[in-house]
Amino acid sequence: MTFLDSFMMRAALAGVGVALAAAPLGCFVVWRRMAYFGDATAHAAILGVALSLTFSVSIFAGVLAVSLAMAFTVSTLGGRTFATDTLLGVLAHSALAFGLVAASFLSGIRIDLMAYLFGDILAVMPADLAVIWGGAALVLGLLAWRWSALLEATIDPDMALSDGVDPKTERIVLTLALAVVVAVAIKVVGALLITALLIVPAAAARPFSRTPETMAILAAGIAAASVLGGLRAAYHFDTPTGPTIVCIAACLFAASVSLTGAVRLAGQIGAAKDRRGDR
């Protein structure tokens, strides 16, 4: 038996690969308040799956193409004719509906929609691992290359322009990275849960981070812990693996909020006691 013959080992490697790519990108999604943007891109993935099966091309290529088309459409049209959130709502649900309808017309092809909606990490094969880790390396390399420019464009677009950084270019970089993450993550957590893996670890890491770099590293650690904890919990309790991973991430977020609140309350009590002592 080789190292990759164990389906649990393949699942763990796939989940960690997606987590390492999604969490740092998720920090920018949180900072830029792009959660709905990520959701719309993820929903479009189902249409990509249906088109891939129709034209007999790679699922990764089809999902990546449709996710990119969705992301660039929103970036181009948002704020012109309709408010961005309205356009996102229309496109997200329309793409998901068209994808589901298109899948129903696939004759002679058996498609497990639940696997693409909620993920099927336990069915990951060695070839899938190569795609996932290749996509993760691309996203991490892209973020490392454009990190300073992305941060400046996120914090103060006007200042970025004065420093020669084009915020529109950096948005395109994020759009590309987001599409790649959606394409590699659909088999792990599914189209409906990808946004959760992007946002929840980043939100859980935020209270403990003093710098953007710290937040990105902590978010990656929390996402990886969510994947490994979710796999273990799903194995023991016989629950759906993708949703269980997100549940573990949500529990870590709740623990983060509770701990932050407890520390803040303790600080307020201590400050109150100090003021009474001064009197």
PDB file of C-alpha atoms in Angstrom:
ATOM      1  CA  MET A   1       0.000   0.000   0.000  1.00  0.00           C
ATOM      2  CA  THR A   2       1.393   3.391  -0.997  1.00  0.00           C
ATOM      3  CA  PHE A   3       1.079   6.606   0.969  1.00  0.00           C
ATOM      4  CA  LEU A   4      -1.820   7.856  -1.190  1.00  0.00           C
ATOM      5  CA  ASP A   5      -3.780   4.593  -1.156  1.00  0.00           C
ATOM      6  CA  SER A   6      -5.593   5.648   2.021  1.00  0.00           C
ATOM      7  CA  PHE A   7      -8.718   7.636   1.145  1.00  0.00           C
ATOM      8  CA  MET A   8      -8.503   9.480   4.483  1.00  0.00           C
ATOM      9  CA  MET A   9      -4.937  10.576   3.743  1.00  0.00           C
ATOM     10  CA  ARG A  10      -5.951  11.837   0.308  1.00  0.00           C
ATOM     11  CA  ALA A  11      -8.907  13.664   1.849  1.00  0.00           C
ATOM     12  CA  ALA A  12      -6.688  15.301   4.485  1.00  0.00           C
ATOM     13  CA  LEU A  13      -4.132  16.427   1.893  1.00  0.00           C
ATOM     14  CA  ALA A  14      -6.875  17.788  -0.371  1.00  0.00           C
ATOM     15  CA  GLY A  15      -8.556  19.664   2.464  1.00  0.00           C
ATOM     16  CA  VAL A  16      -5.339  21.178   3.756  1.00  0.00           C
ATOM     17  CA  GLY A  17      -4.383  22.243   0.226  1.00  0.00           C
ATOM     18  CA  VAL A  18      -7.689  24.058  -0.228  1.00  0.00           C
ATOM     19  CA  ALA A  19      -7.451  25.554   3.281  1.00  0.00           C
ATOM     20  CA  LEU A  20      -3.980  27.005   2.675  1.00  0.00           C
ATOM     21  CA  ALA A  21      -5.187  28.710  -0.499  1.00  0.00           C
ATOM     22  CA  ALA A  22      -8.633  29.802   0.670  1.00  0.00           C
ATOM     23  CA  ALA A  23      -7.767  31.278   4.084  1.00  0.00           C
ATOM     24  CA  PRO A  24      -5.284  34.026   3.032  1.00  0.00           C
ATOM     25  CA  LEU A  25      -7.539  34.939   0.115  1.00  0.00           C
ATOM     26  CA  GLY A  26     -10.459  34.973   2.532  1.00  0.00           C
ATOM     27  CA  CYS A  27      -8.726  37.697   4.520  1.00  0.00           C
ATOM     28  CA  PHE A  28      -8.982  40.002   1.507  1.00  0.00           C
ATOM     29  CA  VAL A  29     -12.600  38.942   1.016  1.00  0.00           C
ATOM     30  CA  VAL A  30     -13.292  39.984   4.632  1.00  0.00           C
ATOM     31  CA  TRP A  31     -11.309  43.225   4.440  1.00  0.00           C
ATOM     32  CA  ARG A  32     -12.978  44.258   1.168  1.00  0.00           C
ATOM     33  CA  ARG A  33     -16.440  43.050   2.253  1.00  0.00           C
ATOM     34  CA  MET A  34     -16.636  40.821  -0.836  1.00  0.00           C
ATOM     35  CA  ALA A  35     -18.469  37.891   0.775  1.00  0.00           C
ATOM     36  CA  TYR A  36     -21.403  38.068  -1.622  1.00  0.00           C
ATOM     37  CA  PHE A  37     -18.972  38.365  -4.536  1.00  0.00           C
ATOM     38  CA  GLY A  38     -17.362  35.097  -3.475  1.00  0.00           C
ATOM     39  CA  ASP A  39     -20.773  33.504  -3.054  1.00  0.00           C
ATOM     40  CA  ALA A  40     -21.821  34.466  -6.586  1.00  0.00           C
ATOM     41  CA  THR A  41     -18.598  33.059  -8.036  1.00  0.00           C
ATOM     42  CA  ALA A  42     -19.061  29.800  -6.124  1.00  0.00           C
ATOM     43  CA  HIS A  43     -22.685  29.411  -7.247  1.00  0.00           C
ATOM     44  CA  ALA A  44     -21.597  29.777 -10.867  1.00  0.00           C
ATOM     45  CA  ALA A  45     -19.430  26.676 -10.409  1.00  0.00           C
ATOM     46  CA  ILE A  46     -22.435  24.357 -10.869  1.00  0.00           C
ATOM     47  CA  LEU A  47     -23.019  25.801 -14.337  1.00  0.00           C
ATOM     48  CA  GLY A  48     -19.337  25.147 -15.020  1.00  0.00           C
ATOM     49  CA  VAL A  49     -19.734  21.512 -13.973  1.00  0.00           C
ATOM     50  CA  ALA A  50     -22.726  21.042 -16.299  1.00  0.00           C
ATOM     51  CA  LEU A  51     -20.917  22.644 -19.254  1.00  0.00           C
ATOM     52  CA  SER A  52     -17.796  20.561 -18.579  1.00  0.00           C
ATOM     53  CA  LEU A  53     -19.775  17.331 -18.716  1.00  0.00           C
ATOM     54  CA  THR A  54     -21.688  18.482 -21.814  1.00  0.00           C
ATOM     55  CA  PHE A  55     -18.534  19.226 -23.812  1.00  0.00           C
ATOM     56  CA  SER A  56     -16.423  16.460 -22.220  1.00  0.00           C
ATOM     57  CA  VAL A  57     -13.748  18.754 -20.809  1.00  0.00           C
ATOM     58  CA  SER A  58     -12.038  18.845 -17.431  1.00  0.00           C
ATOM     59  CA  ILE A  59     -14.318  19.807 -14.526  1.00  0.00           C
ATOM     60  CA  PHE A  60     -11.550  22.083 -13.238  1.00  0.00           C
ATOM     61  CA  ALA A  61     -11.289  23.890 -16.589  1.00  0.00           C
ATOM     62  CA  GLY A  62     -15.055  24.324 -16.926  1.00  0.00           C
ATOM     63  CA  VAL A  63     -15.559  25.590 -13.391  1.00  0.00           C
ATOM     64  CA  LEU A  64     -12.563  27.935 -13.691  1.00  0.00           C
ATOM     65  CA  ALA A  65     -13.853  29.384 -16.981  1.00  0.00           C
ATOM     66  CA  VAL A  66     -17.391  30.007 -15.690  1.00  0.00           C
ATOM     67  CA  SER A  67     -16.137  31.374 -12.350  1.00  0.00           C
ATOM     68  CA  LEU A  68     -13.841  33.787 -14.175  1.00  0.00           C
ATOM     69  CA  ALA A  69     -16.681  34.846 -16.480  1.00  0.00           C
ATOM     70  CA  MET A  70     -18.939  35.473 -13.495  1.00  0.00           C
ATOM     71  CA  ALA A  71     -16.290  37.409 -11.588  1.00  0.00           C
ATOM     72  CA  PHE A  72     -15.339  39.615 -14.540  1.00  0.00           C
ATOM     73  CA  THR A  73     -18.996  40.249 -15.402  1.00  0.00           C
ATOM     74  CA  VAL A  74     -19.668  41.510 -11.886  1.00  0.00           C
ATOM     75  CA  SER A  75     -16.462  43.570 -11.874  1.00  0.00           C
ATOM     76  CA  THR A  76     -17.366  45.155 -15.209  1.00  0.00           C
ATOM     77  CA  LEU A  77     -21.091  45.799 -14.745  1.00  0.00           C
ATOM     78  CA  GLY A  78     -21.307  46.372 -10.995  1.00  0.00           C
ATOM     79  CA  GLY A  79     -22.362  49.897 -10.076  1.00  0.00           C
ATOM     80  CA  ARG A  80     -23.265  50.932 -13.631  1.00  0.00           C
ATOM     81  CA  THR A  81     -26.858  49.940 -14.369  1.00  0.00           C
ATOM     82  CA  PHE A  82     -27.635  48.176 -11.080  1.00  0.00           C
ATOM     83  CA  ALA A  83     -26.219  48.313  -7.585  1.00  0.00           C
ATOM     84  CA  THR A  84     -23.486  45.708  -7.151  1.00  0.00           C
ATOM     85  CA  ASP A  85     -25.356  43.703  -4.506  1.00  0.00           C
ATOM     86  CA  THR A  86     -28.452  43.552  -6.765  1.00  0.00           C
ATOM     87  CA  LEU A  87     -26.381  42.354  -9.720  1.00  0.00           C
ATOM     88  CA  LEU A  88     -24.651  39.760  -7.522  1.00  0.00           C
ATOM     89  CA  GLY A  89     -27.981  38.455  -6.290  1.00  0.00           C
ATOM     90  CA  VAL A  90     -29.367  38.119  -9.821  1.00  0.00           C
ATOM     91  CA  LEU A  91     -26.266  36.484 -11.286  1.00  0.00           C
ATOM     92  CA  ALA A  92     -25.555  34.162  -8.338  1.00  0.00           C
ATOM     93  CA  HIS A  93     -28.982  32.568  -8.206  1.00  0.00           C
ATOM     94  CA  SER A  94     -29.444  32.602 -11.972  1.00  0.00           C
ATOM     95  CA  ALA A  95     -26.136  30.796 -12.545  1.00  0.00           C
ATOM     96  CA  LEU A  96     -26.969  28.197  -9.892  1.00  0.00           C
ATOM     97  CA  ALA A  97     -30.451  27.630 -11.348  1.00  0.00           C
ATOM     98  CA  PHE A  98     -29.213  27.389 -14.939  1.00  0.00           C
ATOM     99  CA  GLY A  99     -26.506  24.984 -13.800  1.00  0.00           C
ATOM    100  CA  LEU A 100     -28.995  22.703 -12.067  1.00  0.00           C
ATOM    101  CA  VAL A 101     -31.364  22.792 -15.052  1.00  0.00           C
ATOM    102  CA  ALA A 102     -28.524  22.137 -17.508  1.00  0.00           C
ATOM    103  CA  ALA A 103     -27.401  19.170 -15.422  1.00  0.00           C
ATOM    104  CA  SER A 104     -30.880  17.654 -15.681  1.00  0.00           C
ATOM    105  CA  PHE A 105     -30.590  17.583 -19.498  1.00  0.00           C
ATOM    106  CA  LEU A 106     -27.381  15.549 -19.492  1.00  0.00           C
ATOM    107  CA  SER A 107     -28.479  12.285 -21.076  1.00  0.00           C
ATOM    108  CA  GLY A 108     -26.403   9.186 -20.459  1.00  0.00           C
ATOM    109  CA  ILE A 109     -24.321  10.951 -17.812  1.00  0.00           C
ATOM    110  CA  ARG A 110     -24.940  10.291 -14.161  1.00  0.00           C
ATOM    111  CA  ILE A 111     -24.087  13.363 -12.104  1.00  0.00           C
ATOM    112  CA  ASP A 112     -24.112  13.464  -8.320  1.00  0.00           C
ATOM    113  CA  LEU A 113     -25.354  16.999  -7.696  1.00  0.00           C
ATOM    114  CA  MET A 114     -25.052  16.627  -3.926  1.00  0.00           C
ATOM    115  CA  ALA A 115     -21.335  15.990  -4.317  1.00  0.00           C
ATOM    116  CA  TYR A 116     -20.877  19.237  -6.242  1.00  0.00           C
ATOM    117  CA  LEU A 117     -23.188  21.226  -3.981  1.00  0.00           C
ATOM    118  CA  PHE A 118     -21.751  20.035  -0.651  1.00  0.00           C
ATOM    119  CA  GLY A 119     -18.478  18.407  -1.634  1.00  0.00           C
ATOM    120  CA  ASP A 120     -17.204  14.826  -1.716  1.00  0.00           C
ATOM    121  CA  ILE A 121     -13.756  15.067  -0.212  1.00  0.00           C
ATOM    122  CA  LEU A 122     -13.584  11.334   0.505  1.00  0.00           C
ATOM    123  CA  ALA A 123     -13.705  10.616  -3.251  1.00  0.00           C
ATOM    124  CA  VAL A 124     -10.563  12.655  -4.020  1.00  0.00           C
ATOM    125  CA  MET A 125      -8.055  10.771  -6.187  1.00  0.00           C
ATOM    126  CA  PRO A 126      -4.289  11.353  -6.654  1.00  0.00           C
ATOM    127  CA  ALA A 127      -4.966  13.264  -9.900  1.00  0.00           C
ATOM    128  CA  ASP A 128      -7.326  15.568  -7.988  1.00  0.00           C
ATOM    129  CA  LEU A 129      -4.592  16.180  -5.422  1.00  0.00           C
ATOM    130  CA  ALA A 130      -2.257  17.366  -8.174  1.00  0.00           C
ATOM    131  CA  VAL A 131      -4.904  19.842  -9.386  1.00  0.00           C
ATOM    132  CA  ILE A 132      -5.718  21.057  -5.861  1.00  0.00           C
ATOM    133  CA  TRP A 133      -2.119  21.598  -4.784  1.00  0.00           C
ATOM    134  CA  GLY A 134      -1.211  23.105  -8.166  1.00  0.00           C
ATOM    135  CA  GLY A 135      -4.100  25.575  -7.821  1.00  0.00           C
ATOM    136  CA  ALA A 136      -3.170  26.308  -4.217  1.00  0.00           C
ATOM    137  CA  ALA A 137       0.443  27.011  -5.231  1.00  0.00           C
ATOM    138  CA  LEU A 138      -0.778  29.353  -7.981  1.00  0.00           C
ATOM    139  CA  VAL A 139      -3.032  31.291  -5.589  1.00  0.00           C
ATOM    140  CA  LEU A 140      -0.400  31.548  -2.858  1.00  0.00           C
ATOM    141  CA  GLY A 141       2.238  32.614  -5.377  1.00  0.00           C
ATOM    142  CA  LEU A 142      -0.097  35.246  -6.817  1.00  0.00           C
ATOM    143  CA  LEU A 143      -0.913  36.614  -3.350  1.00  0.00           C
ATOM    144  CA  ALA A 144       2.750  36.651  -2.303  1.00  0.00           C
ATOM    145  CA  TRP A 145       3.731  38.465  -5.503  1.00  0.00           C
ATOM    146  CA  ARG A 146       1.020  41.135  -5.204  1.00  0.00           C
ATOM    147  CA  TRP A 147       0.709  41.245  -1.394  1.00  0.00           C
ATOM    148  CA  SER A 148       1.878  44.831  -0.812  1.00  0.00           C
ATOM    149  CA  ALA A 149      -0.082  46.215  -3.751  1.00  0.00           C
ATOM    150  CA  LEU A 150      -3.208  44.297  -2.767  1.00  0.00           C
ATOM    151  CA  LEU A 151      -2.982  45.582   0.798  1.00  0.00           C
ATOM    152  CA  GLU A 152      -2.492  49.189  -0.302  1.00  0.00           C
ATOM    153  CA  ALA A 153      -5.378  49.003  -2.768  1.00  0.00           C
ATOM    154  CA  THR A 154      -7.565  47.467  -0.045  1.00  0.00           C
ATOM    155  CA  ILE A 155      -6.713  49.968   2.704  1.00  0.00           C
ATOM    156  CA  ASP A 156      -6.745  53.199   0.670  1.00  0.00           C
ATOM    157  CA  PRO A 157      -7.443  53.044  -3.096  1.00  0.00           C
ATOM    158  CA  ASP A 158      -6.744  56.758  -3.546  1.00  0.00           C
ATOM    159  CA  MET A 159      -3.353  56.497  -1.862  1.00  0.00           C
ATOM    160  CA  ALA A 160      -2.616  53.406  -3.933  1.00  0.00           C
ATOM    161  CA  LEU A 161      -3.305  55.352  -7.130  1.00  0.00           C
ATOM    162  CA  SER A 162      -0.932  58.112  -6.053  1.00  0.00           C
ATOM    163  CA  ASP A 163       1.740  55.463  -5.439  1.00  0.00           C
ATOM    164  CA  GLY A 164       1.299  53.973  -8.905  1.00  0.00           C
ATOM    165  CA  VAL A 165      -0.862  51.006  -7.855  1.00  0.00           C
ATOM    166  CA  ASP A 166      -4.025  50.540  -9.912  1.00  0.00           C
ATOM    167  CA  PRO A 167      -6.871  49.284  -7.648  1.00  0.00           C
ATOM    168  CA  LYS A 168      -8.679  47.857 -10.687  1.00  0.00           C
ATOM    169  CA  THR A 169      -5.680  45.696 -11.541  1.00  0.00           C
ATOM    170  CA  GLU A 170      -5.491  44.411  -7.979  1.00  0.00           C
ATOM    171  CA  ARG A 171      -9.204  43.598  -8.059  1.00  0.00           C
ATOM    172  CA  ILE A 172      -8.592  41.540 -11.189  1.00  0.00           C
ATOM    173  CA  VAL A 173      -5.802  39.683  -9.351  1.00  0.00           C
ATOM    174  CA  LEU A 174      -8.215  38.868  -6.520  1.00  0.00           C
ATOM    175  CA  THR A 175     -10.864  37.852  -9.058  1.00  0.00           C
ATOM    176  CA  LEU A 176      -8.452  35.422 -10.714  1.00  0.00           C
ATOM    177  CA  ALA A 177      -7.348  33.974  -7.367  1.00  0.00           C
ATOM    178  CA  LEU A 178     -10.956  33.580  -6.238  1.00  0.00           C
ATOM    179  CA  ALA A 179     -11.905  31.728  -9.424  1.00  0.00           C
ATOM    180  CA  VAL A 180      -8.985  29.315  -8.993  1.00  0.00           C
ATOM    181  CA  VAL A 181      -9.930  28.632  -5.360  1.00  0.00           C
ATOM    182  CA  VAL A 182     -13.540  27.927  -6.359  1.00  0.00           C
ATOM    183  CA  ALA A 183     -12.364  25.547  -9.087  1.00  0.00           C
ATOM    184  CA  VAL A 184     -10.110  23.532  -6.772  1.00  0.00           C
ATOM    185  CA  ALA A 185     -12.426  23.625  -3.747  1.00  0.00           C
ATOM    186  CA  ILE A 186     -15.657  22.429  -5.359  1.00  0.00           C
ATOM    187  CA  LYS A 187     -14.769  18.750  -4.881  1.00  0.00           C
ATOM    188  CA  VAL A 188     -13.744  19.302  -1.252  1.00  0.00           C
ATOM    189  CA  VAL A 189     -16.554  21.390   0.248  1.00  0.00           C
ATOM    190  CA  GLY A 190     -18.905  21.972  -2.697  1.00  0.00           C
ATOM    191  CA  ALA A 191     -20.286  25.102  -4.327  1.00  0.00           C
ATOM    192  CA  LEU A 192     -22.601  26.026  -1.448  1.00  0.00           C
ATOM    193  CA  LEU A 193     -19.901  25.851   1.239  1.00  0.00           C
ATOM    194  CA  ILE A 194     -16.870  27.363  -0.500  1.00  0.00           C
ATOM    195  CA  THR A 195     -17.644  30.870   0.735  1.00  0.00           C
ATOM    196  CA  ALA A 196     -17.802  29.590   4.318  1.00  0.00           C
ATOM    197  CA  LEU A 197     -14.282  28.161   4.049  1.00  0.00           C
ATOM    198  CA  LEU A 198     -13.130  31.508   2.660  1.00  0.00           C
ATOM    199  CA  ILE A 199     -14.732  33.728   5.291  1.00  0.00           C
ATOM    200  CA  VAL A 200     -15.131  31.830   8.566  1.00  0.00           C
ATOM    201  CA  PRO A 201     -11.411  31.095   9.262  1.00  0.00           C
ATOM    202  CA  ALA A 202     -10.478  34.680   8.371  1.00  0.00           C
ATOM    203  CA  ALA A 203     -13.189  36.044  10.656  1.00  0.00           C
ATOM    204  CA  ALA A 204     -12.044  33.739  13.475  1.00  0.00           C
ATOM    205  CA  ALA A 205      -8.427  34.902  13.101  1.00  0.00           C
ATOM    206  CA  ARG A 206      -9.207  38.620  12.966  1.00  0.00           C
ATOM    207  CA  PRO A 207      -9.551  39.330  16.736  1.00  0.00           C
ATOM    208  CA  PHE A 208      -6.097  37.852  17.443  1.00  0.00           C
ATOM    209  CA  SER A 209      -4.219  39.574  14.620  1.00  0.00           C
ATOM    210  CA  ARG A 210      -2.272  42.803  14.863  1.00  0.00           C
ATOM    211  CA  THR A 211      -0.940  42.700  11.304  1.00  0.00           C
ATOM    212  CA  PRO A 212      -2.428  41.507   7.990  1.00  0.00           C
ATOM    213  CA  GLU A 213       0.299  38.877   7.671  1.00  0.00           C
ATOM    214  CA  THR A 214      -0.522  37.461  11.110  1.00  0.00           C
ATOM    215  CA  MET A 215      -4.191  37.266  10.208  1.00  0.00           C
ATOM    216  CA  ALA A 216      -3.441  35.391   6.976  1.00  0.00           C
ATOM    217  CA  ILE A 217      -1.222  32.848   8.777  1.00  0.00           C
ATOM    218  CA  LEU A 218      -3.694  32.344  11.634  1.00  0.00           C
ATOM    219  CA  ALA A 219      -6.576  31.976   9.170  1.00  0.00           C
ATOM    220  CA  ALA A 220      -4.651  29.289   7.271  1.00  0.00           C
ATOM    221  CA  GLY A 221      -4.009  27.435  10.539  1.00  0.00           C
ATOM    222  CA  ILE A 222      -7.670  27.652  11.570  1.00  0.00           C
ATOM    223  CA  ALA A 223      -8.824  26.482   8.134  1.00  0.00           C
ATOM    224  CA  ALA A 224      -6.438  23.507   8.201  1.00  0.00           C
ATOM    225  CA  ALA A 225      -7.558  22.623  11.743  1.00  0.00           C
ATOM    226  CA  SER A 226     -11.189  22.835  10.593  1.00  0.00           C
ATOM    227  CA  VAL A 227     -10.515  20.424   7.742  1.00  0.00           C
ATOM    228  CA  LEU A 228      -8.680  17.870   9.884  1.00  0.00           C
ATOM    229  CA  GLY A 229     -11.160  18.209  12.755  1.00  0.00           C
ATOM    230  CA  GLY A 230     -14.089  17.964  10.354  1.00  0.00           C
ATOM    231  CA  LEU A 231     -12.693  14.806   8.761  1.00  0.00           C
ATOM    232  CA  ARG A 232     -12.226  13.182  12.158  1.00  0.00           C
ATOM    233  CA  ALA A 233     -15.694  14.200  13.381  1.00  0.00           C
ATOM    234  CA  ALA A 234     -17.371  13.044  10.159  1.00  0.00           C
ATOM    235  CA  TYR A 235     -15.587   9.685  10.408  1.00  0.00           C
ATOM    236  CA  HIS A 236     -16.659   9.108  14.017  1.00  0.00           C
ATOM    237  CA  PHE A 237     -20.222  10.453  13.776  1.00  0.00           C
ATOM    238  CA  ASP A 238     -20.947   9.370  10.171  1.00  0.00           C
ATOM    239  CA  THR A 239     -21.951  12.878   9.082  1.00  0.00           C
ATOM    240  CA  PRO A 240     -21.520  14.627   5.681  1.00  0.00           C
ATOM    241  CA  THR A 241     -17.859  15.597   5.493  1.00  0.00           C
ATOM    242  CA  GLY A 242     -18.056  18.999   3.751  1.00  0.00           C
ATOM    243  CA  PRO A 243     -20.732  20.442   6.056  1.00  0.00           C
ATOM    244  CA  THR A 244     -18.955  18.961   9.080  1.00  0.00           C
ATOM    245  CA  ILE A 245     -15.753  20.809   8.134  1.00  0.00           C
ATOM    246  CA  VAL A 246     -17.694  24.081   7.985  1.00  0.00           C
ATOM    247  CA  CYS A 247     -19.361  23.280  11.328  1.00  0.00           C
ATOM    248  CA  ILE A 248     -15.943  22.850  12.958  1.00  0.00           C
ATOM    249  CA  ALA A 249     -14.833  26.177  11.444  1.00  0.00           C
ATOM    250  CA  ALA A 250     -18.002  27.808  12.820  1.00  0.00           C
ATOM    251  CA  CYS A 251     -17.280  26.380  16.281  1.00  0.00           C
ATOM    252  CA  LEU A 252     -13.750  27.795  16.146  1.00  0.00           C
ATOM    253  CA  PHE A 253     -15.203  31.163  15.156  1.00  0.00           C
ATOM    254  CA  ALA A 254     -17.633  31.007  18.087  1.00  0.00           C
ATOM    255  CA  ALA A 255     -14.742  30.138  20.418  1.00  0.00           C
ATOM    256  CA  SER A 256     -12.754  33.069  19.010  1.00  0.00           C
ATOM    257  CA  VAL A 257     -15.619  35.495  19.613  1.00  0.00           C
ATOM    258  CA  SER A 258     -16.258  34.119  23.114  1.00  0.00           C
ATOM    259  CA  LEU A 259     -12.596  34.307  24.100  1.00  0.00           C
ATOM    260  CA  THR A 260     -12.283  37.845  22.753  1.00  0.00           C
ATOM    261  CA  GLY A 261     -15.413  38.886  24.643  1.00  0.00           C
ATOM    262  CA  ALA A 262     -14.156  37.279  27.865  1.00  0.00           C
ATOM    263  CA  VAL A 263     -10.784  39.030  27.593  1.00  0.00           C
ATOM    264  CA  ARG A 264     -12.484  42.369  26.899  1.00  0.00           C
ATOM    265  CA  LEU A 265     -14.847  41.896  29.857  1.00  0.00           C
ATOM    266  CA  ALA A 266     -11.943  40.974  32.160  1.00  0.00           C
ATOM    267  CA  GLY A 267     -10.115  44.103  31.026  1.00  0.00           C
ATOM    268  CA  GLN A 268     -13.141  46.286  31.735  1.00  0.00           C
ATOM    269  CA  ILE A 269     -13.567  44.749  35.206  1.00  0.00           C
ATOM    270  CA  GLY A 270      -9.895  45.290  35.955  1.00  0.00           C
ATOM    271  CA  ALA A 271     -10.052  48.893  34.792  1.00  0.00           C
ATOM    272  CA  ALA A 272     -13.148  49.484  36.953  1.00  0.00           C
ATOM    273  CA  LYS A 273     -11.369  48.059  40.015  1.00  0.00           C
ATOM    274  CA  ASP A 274      -8.357  50.295  39.338  1.00  0.00           C
ATOM    275  CA  ARG A 275     -10.585  53.361  39.169  1.00  0.00           C
ATOM    276  CA  ARG A 276     -12.243  52.468  42.462  1.00  0.00           C
ATOM    277  CA  GLY A 277      -8.842  51.924  44.028  1.00  0.00           C
ATOM    278  CA  ASP A 278      -7.677  55.368  42.915  1.00  0.00           C
ATOM    279  CA  ARG A 279     -10.595  56.923  44.723  1.00  0.00           C
TER     280      ARG A 279
END
